[in-house]
Coordinates of C-alpha atoms in Angstrom, one line a residue:
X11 CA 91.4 92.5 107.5
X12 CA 92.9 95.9 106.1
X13 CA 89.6 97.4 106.4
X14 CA 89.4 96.6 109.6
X15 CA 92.0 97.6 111.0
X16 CA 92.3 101.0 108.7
X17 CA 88.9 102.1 111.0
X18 CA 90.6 100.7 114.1
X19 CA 93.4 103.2 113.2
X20 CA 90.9 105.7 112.1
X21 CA 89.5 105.6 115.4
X22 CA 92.2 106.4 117.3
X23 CA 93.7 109.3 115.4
X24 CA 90.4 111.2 115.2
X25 CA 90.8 111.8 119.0
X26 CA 94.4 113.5 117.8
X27 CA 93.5 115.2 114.4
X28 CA 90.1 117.2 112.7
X29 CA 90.0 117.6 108.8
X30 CA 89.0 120.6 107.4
X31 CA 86.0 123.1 108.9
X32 CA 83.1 122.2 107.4
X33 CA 81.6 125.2 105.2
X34 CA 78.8 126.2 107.8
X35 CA 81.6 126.9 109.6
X36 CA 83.9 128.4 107.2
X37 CA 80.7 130.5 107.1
X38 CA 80.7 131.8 110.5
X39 CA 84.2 133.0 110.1
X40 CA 86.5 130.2 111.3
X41 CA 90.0 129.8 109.7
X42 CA 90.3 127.0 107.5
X43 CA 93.2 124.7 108.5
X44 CA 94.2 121.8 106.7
X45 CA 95.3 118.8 107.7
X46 CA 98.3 117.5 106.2
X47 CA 100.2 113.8 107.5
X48 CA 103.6 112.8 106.3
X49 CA 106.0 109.9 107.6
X50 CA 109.5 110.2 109.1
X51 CA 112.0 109.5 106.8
X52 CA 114.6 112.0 105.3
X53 CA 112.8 113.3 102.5
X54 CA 109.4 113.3 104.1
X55 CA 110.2 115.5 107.3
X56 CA 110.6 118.5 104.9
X57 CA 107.0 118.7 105.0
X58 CA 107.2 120.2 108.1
X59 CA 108.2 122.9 106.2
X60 CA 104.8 123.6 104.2
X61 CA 102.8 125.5 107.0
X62 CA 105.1 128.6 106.4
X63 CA 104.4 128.3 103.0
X64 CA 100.9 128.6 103.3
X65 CA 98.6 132.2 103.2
X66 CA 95.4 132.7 103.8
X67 CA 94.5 129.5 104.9
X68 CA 96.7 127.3 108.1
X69 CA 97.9 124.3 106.9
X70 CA 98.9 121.8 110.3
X71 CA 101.9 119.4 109.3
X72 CA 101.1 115.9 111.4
X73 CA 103.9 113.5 111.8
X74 CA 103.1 110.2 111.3
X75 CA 105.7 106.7 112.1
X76 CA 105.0 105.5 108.2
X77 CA 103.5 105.9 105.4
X78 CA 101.0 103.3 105.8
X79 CA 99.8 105.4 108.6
X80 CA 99.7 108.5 107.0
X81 CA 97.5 106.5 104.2
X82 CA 95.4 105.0 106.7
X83 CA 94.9 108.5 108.3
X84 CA 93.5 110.4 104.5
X85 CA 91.3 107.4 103.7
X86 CA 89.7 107.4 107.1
X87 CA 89.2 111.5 106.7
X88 CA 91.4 112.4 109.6
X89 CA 93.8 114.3 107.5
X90 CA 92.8 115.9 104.2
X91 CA 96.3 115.9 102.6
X92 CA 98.9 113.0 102.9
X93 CA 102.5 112.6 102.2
X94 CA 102.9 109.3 100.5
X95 CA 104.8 107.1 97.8
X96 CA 103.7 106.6 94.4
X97 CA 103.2 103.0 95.8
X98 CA 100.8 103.9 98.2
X99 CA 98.7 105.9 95.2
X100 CA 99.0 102.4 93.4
X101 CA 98.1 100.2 96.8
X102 CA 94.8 102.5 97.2
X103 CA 93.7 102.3 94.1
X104 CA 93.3 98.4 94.4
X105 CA 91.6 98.5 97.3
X106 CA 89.3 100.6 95.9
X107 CA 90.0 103.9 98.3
X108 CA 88.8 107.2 97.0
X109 CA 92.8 108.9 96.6
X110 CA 93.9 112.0 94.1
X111 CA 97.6 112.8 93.2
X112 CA 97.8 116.4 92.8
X113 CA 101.7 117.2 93.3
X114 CA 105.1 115.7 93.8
X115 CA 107.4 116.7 96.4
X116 CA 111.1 114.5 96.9
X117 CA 112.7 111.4 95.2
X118 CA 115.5 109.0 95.8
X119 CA 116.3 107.9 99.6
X120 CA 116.7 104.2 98.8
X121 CA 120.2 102.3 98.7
X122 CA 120.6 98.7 98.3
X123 CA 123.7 97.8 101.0
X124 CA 125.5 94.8 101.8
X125 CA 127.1 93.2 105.1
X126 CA 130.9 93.4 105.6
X127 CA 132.7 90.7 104.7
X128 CA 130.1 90.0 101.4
X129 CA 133.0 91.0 99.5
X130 CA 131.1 92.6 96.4
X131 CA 131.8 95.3 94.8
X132 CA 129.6 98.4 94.4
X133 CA 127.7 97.5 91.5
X134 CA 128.9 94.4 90.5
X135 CA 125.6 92.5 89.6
X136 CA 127.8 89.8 87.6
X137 CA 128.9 89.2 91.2
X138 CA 126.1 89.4 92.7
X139 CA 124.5 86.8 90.3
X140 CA 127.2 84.3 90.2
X141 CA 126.5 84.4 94.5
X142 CA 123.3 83.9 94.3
X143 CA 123.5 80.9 92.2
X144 CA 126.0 79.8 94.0
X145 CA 124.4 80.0 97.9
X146 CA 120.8 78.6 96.2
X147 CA 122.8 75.5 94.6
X148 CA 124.4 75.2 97.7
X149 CA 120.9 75.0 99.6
X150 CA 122.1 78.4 101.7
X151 CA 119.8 81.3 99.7
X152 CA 121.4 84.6 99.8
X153 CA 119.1 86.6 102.9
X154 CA 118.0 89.8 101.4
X155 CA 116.0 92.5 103.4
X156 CA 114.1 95.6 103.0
X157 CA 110.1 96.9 105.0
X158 CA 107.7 95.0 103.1
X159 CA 105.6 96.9 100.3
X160 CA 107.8 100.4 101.0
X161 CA 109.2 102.3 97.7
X162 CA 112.9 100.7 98.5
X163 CA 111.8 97.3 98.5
X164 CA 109.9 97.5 95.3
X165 CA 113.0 99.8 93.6
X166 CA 115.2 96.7 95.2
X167 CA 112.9 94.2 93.2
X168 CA 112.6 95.7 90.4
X169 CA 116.7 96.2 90.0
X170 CA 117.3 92.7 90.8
X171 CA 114.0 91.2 88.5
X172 CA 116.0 93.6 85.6
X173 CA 119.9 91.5 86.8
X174 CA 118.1 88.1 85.9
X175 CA 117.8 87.6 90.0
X176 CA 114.1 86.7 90.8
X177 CA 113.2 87.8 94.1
X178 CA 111.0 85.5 95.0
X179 CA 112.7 82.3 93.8
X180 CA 116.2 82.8 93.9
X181 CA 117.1 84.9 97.3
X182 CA 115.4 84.3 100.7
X183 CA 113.2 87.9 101.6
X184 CA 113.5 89.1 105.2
X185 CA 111.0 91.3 106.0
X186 CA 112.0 93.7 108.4
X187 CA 109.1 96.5 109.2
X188 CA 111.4 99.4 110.9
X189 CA 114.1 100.5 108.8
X190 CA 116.0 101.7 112.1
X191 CA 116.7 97.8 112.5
X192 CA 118.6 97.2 109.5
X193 CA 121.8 98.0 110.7
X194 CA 121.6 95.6 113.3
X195 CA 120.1 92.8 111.2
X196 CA 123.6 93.1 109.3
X197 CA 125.6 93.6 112.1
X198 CA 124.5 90.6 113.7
X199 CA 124.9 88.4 110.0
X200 CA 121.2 87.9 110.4
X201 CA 120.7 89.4 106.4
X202 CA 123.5 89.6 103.5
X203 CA 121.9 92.6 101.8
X204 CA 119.2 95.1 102.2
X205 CA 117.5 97.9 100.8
X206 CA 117.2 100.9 103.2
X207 CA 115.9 104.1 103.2
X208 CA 117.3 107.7 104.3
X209 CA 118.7 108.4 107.0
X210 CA 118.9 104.8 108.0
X211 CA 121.1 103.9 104.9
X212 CA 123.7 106.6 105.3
X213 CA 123.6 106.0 108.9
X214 CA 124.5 102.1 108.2
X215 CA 127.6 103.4 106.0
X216 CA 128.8 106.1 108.5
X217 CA 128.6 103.5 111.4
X218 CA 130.4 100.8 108.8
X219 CA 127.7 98.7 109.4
X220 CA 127.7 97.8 105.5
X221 CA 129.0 99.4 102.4
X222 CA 127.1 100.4 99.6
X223 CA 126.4 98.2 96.8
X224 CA 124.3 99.9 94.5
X225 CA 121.8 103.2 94.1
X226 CA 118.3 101.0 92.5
X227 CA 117.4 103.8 90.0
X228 CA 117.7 102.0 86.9
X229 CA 113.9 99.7 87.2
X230 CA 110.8 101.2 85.7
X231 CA 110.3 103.2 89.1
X232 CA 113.0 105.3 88.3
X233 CA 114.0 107.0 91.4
X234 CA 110.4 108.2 92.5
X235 CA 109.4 107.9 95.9
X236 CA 107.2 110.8 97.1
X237 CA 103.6 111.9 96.4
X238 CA 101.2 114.2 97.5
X239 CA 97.3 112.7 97.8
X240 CA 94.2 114.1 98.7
X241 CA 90.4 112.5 97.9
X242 CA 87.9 113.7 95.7
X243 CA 85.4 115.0 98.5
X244 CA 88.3 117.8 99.7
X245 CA 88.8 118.9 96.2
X246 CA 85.4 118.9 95.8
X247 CA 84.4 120.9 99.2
X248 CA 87.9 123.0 99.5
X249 CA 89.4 123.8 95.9
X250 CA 90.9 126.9 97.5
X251 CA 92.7 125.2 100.6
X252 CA 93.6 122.3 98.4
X253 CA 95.6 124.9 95.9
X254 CA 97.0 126.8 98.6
X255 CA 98.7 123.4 99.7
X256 CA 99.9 122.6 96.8
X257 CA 101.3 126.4 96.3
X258 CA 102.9 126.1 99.9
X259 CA 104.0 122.6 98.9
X260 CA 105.7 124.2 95.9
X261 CA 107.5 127.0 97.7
X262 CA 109.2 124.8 100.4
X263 CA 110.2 121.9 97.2
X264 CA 112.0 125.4 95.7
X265 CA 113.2 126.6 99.2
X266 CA 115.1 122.8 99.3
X267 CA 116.4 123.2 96.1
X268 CA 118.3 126.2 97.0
X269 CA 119.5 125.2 100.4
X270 CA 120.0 121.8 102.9
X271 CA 119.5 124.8 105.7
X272 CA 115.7 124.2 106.9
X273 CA 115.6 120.5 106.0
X274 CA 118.3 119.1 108.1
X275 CA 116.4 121.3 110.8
X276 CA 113.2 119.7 110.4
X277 CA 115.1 116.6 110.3
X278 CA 116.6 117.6 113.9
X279 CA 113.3 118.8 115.2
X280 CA 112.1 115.0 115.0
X281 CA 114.6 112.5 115.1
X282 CA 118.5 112.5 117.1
X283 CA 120.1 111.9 114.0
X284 CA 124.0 113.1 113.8
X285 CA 123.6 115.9 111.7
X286 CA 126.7 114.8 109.7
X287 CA 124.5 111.7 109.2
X288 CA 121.5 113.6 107.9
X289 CA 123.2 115.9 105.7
X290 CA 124.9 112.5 103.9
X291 CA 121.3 111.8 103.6
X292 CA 120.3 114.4 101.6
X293 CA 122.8 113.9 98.7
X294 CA 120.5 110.6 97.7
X295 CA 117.2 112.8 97.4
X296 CA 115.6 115.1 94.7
X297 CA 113.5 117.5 95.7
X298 CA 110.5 117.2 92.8
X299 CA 107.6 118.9 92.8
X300 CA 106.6 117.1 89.1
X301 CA 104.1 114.1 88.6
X302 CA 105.5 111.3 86.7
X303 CA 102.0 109.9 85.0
X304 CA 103.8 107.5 82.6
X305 CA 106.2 106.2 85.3
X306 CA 103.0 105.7 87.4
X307 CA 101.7 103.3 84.9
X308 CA 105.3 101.5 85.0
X309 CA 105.2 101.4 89.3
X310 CA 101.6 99.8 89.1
X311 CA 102.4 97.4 86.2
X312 CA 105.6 96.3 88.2
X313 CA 103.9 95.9 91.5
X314 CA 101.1 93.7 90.0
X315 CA 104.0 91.5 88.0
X316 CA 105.6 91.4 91.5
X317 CA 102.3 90.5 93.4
X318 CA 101.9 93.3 95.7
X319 CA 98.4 94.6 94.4
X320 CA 95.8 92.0 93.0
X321 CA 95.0 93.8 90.0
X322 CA 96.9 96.0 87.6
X323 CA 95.3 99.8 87.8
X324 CA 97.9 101.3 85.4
X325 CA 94.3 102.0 83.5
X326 CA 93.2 104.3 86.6
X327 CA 96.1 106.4 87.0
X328 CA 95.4 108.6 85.1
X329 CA 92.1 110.0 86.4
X330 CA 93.0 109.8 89.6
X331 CA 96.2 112.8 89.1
X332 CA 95.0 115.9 88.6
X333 CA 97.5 118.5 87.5
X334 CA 94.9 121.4 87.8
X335 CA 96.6 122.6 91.1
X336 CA 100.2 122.1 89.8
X337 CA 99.5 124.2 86.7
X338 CA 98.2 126.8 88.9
X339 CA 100.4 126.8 91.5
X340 CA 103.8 126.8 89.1
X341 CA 102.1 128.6 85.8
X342 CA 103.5 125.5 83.6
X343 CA 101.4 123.4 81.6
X344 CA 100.8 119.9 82.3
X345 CA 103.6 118.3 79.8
X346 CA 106.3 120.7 81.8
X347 CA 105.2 118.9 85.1
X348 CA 105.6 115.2 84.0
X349 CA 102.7 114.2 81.9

């Protein structure tokens, strides 16, 4: 069913998108541009920052709503670069889809929050577990939310898994696919927690729609979220566009580190977020242009304990990051940049 509809998808952005020129063409003189898709959340809309980064070749930054999407788009060929999660590197690999890590870009962005009136305190898990007991005894399962398969719910399972809290057995999981909807979910009493990304969870806190309850950090995971793919046949056809990509992906991860300036435009330039709301959202991210290949292992053996992939491919991580273009691009050797 994927499959299917991953060509539907493809389908309908090839009429929006091209990948790279084709080297006949390349021949003839034609500019390379490359294609590069990223999702709209906080850390992921500083992407549109790469294509003035880039130098002899035009890089095109393509917004996409998730990304699943921007997956869907780089395994169909319609984009030769894609913005991603280190869960989607580990979702790919199960199915089989041809995917290459070769740099890192932001992490953080996720927040577990709870509903007013839930009267926990932040980071009281002793609370939290005495609850839960107490609602599933009582037939009433706490209602805990996050978007299916993203990087907060798995941070958010993992951090409760480590609490003694299974999240399959002991809370009841709402699935909620658009982030922009969990404010209202706990608004409306409809969820008692739920793990959010940026902006959406600063924006819940700023509206006092919830409070904060904890940052879910502490789990194998860590704090990653962001990745950078490409597939073997562009590395293979375009080495040189692929490193300057990864150079202009570099630049604009240094040009966040020294100022909020240029993100929280980017940020502007596609959603109507406050800006007071977006800036909030920046202090839970870290820009990170590093690959964490150990950590890797940790996210794939955690999502195949948690079922989300059918088999555990901690074993193919590692040829499928290449830290060629990394090394190249920052002049530090491959233990420097999270080996």
């Amino acid at each position: 069913m994927f499959r299917k509809a991953l060509f539907a998808a493809a389908v309908a952005m090839t009429s929006l998108v091209l990948p790279l020129a084709s080297p006949a063409a390349r021949a003839q003189g034609a500019e390379p541009v490359v294609k590069v898709g990223f999702a709209k959340c906080a850390q992921c809309l500083s992407m549109a920052l790469v294509p003035q980064y880039g130098k002899s070749v035009k890089i095109e930054a393509i917004p996409f709503t998730s990304g699943n999407d921007v997956l869907t788009a780089l395994v169909s060929h319609s984009i030769d670069v894609a913005q991603v999660t280190y869960l989607h590197l580990v979702t790919a690999l199960d199915r089989g889809f041809d995917v290459v890590a070769i740099s890192g870009q932001v992490n953080g962005g996720s927040e577990i929050l709870q509903r007013n009136g839930l009267g926990l305190k932040a980071n009281d898990w002793a609370g939290l577990v005495k609850l839960v007991k107490a609602r599933k005894a009582a037939g009433k399962p706490l209602k805990v939310a996050a978007s299916r398969g993203n990087a907060q719910d798995i941070h958010m399972r993992g951090e409760f898994l480590m609490h003694g809290i299974d999240p399959d057995k002991d809370v009841q999981f709402i699935n909620i696919p658009n982030p922009a909807d969990d404010a209202s979910a706990l608004q409306r009493g409809d969820i008692d927690m739920v793990c959010s990304v940026e902006p959406f969870a600063s924006q819940i806190r700023m509206m006092g729609a919830g409070t904060l309850f904890n940052l879910p950090y502490d789990q194998a995971a860590g704090n990653l979220t962001n990745l950078i793919l490409t597939r073997s046949d562009v590395i293979k056809q375009h080495p040189e566009e692929v490193q300057q990509t990864v150079d202009a992906v570099v630049k604009m991860v240094d040009s966040l580190k020294a100022g909020d300036g240029p993100w929280l435009a980017a940020i502007g330039k596609y959603t109507a977020l406050d800006p007071k709301v977006a800036a909030e959202s920046l202090k839970n991210t870290d820009p990170d242009y590093r690959m964490y290949r150990k950590k890797t292992h940790a996210i794939a053996a955690m999502m195949h304990d948690l079922h989300y992939v059918s088999s555990d491919v901690s074993t193919q991580i590692d040829q499928h990051m290449d830290y060629s273009f990394l090394m190249k691009a920052t002049g530090q050797p491959k233990t420097v940049l999270g080996y």
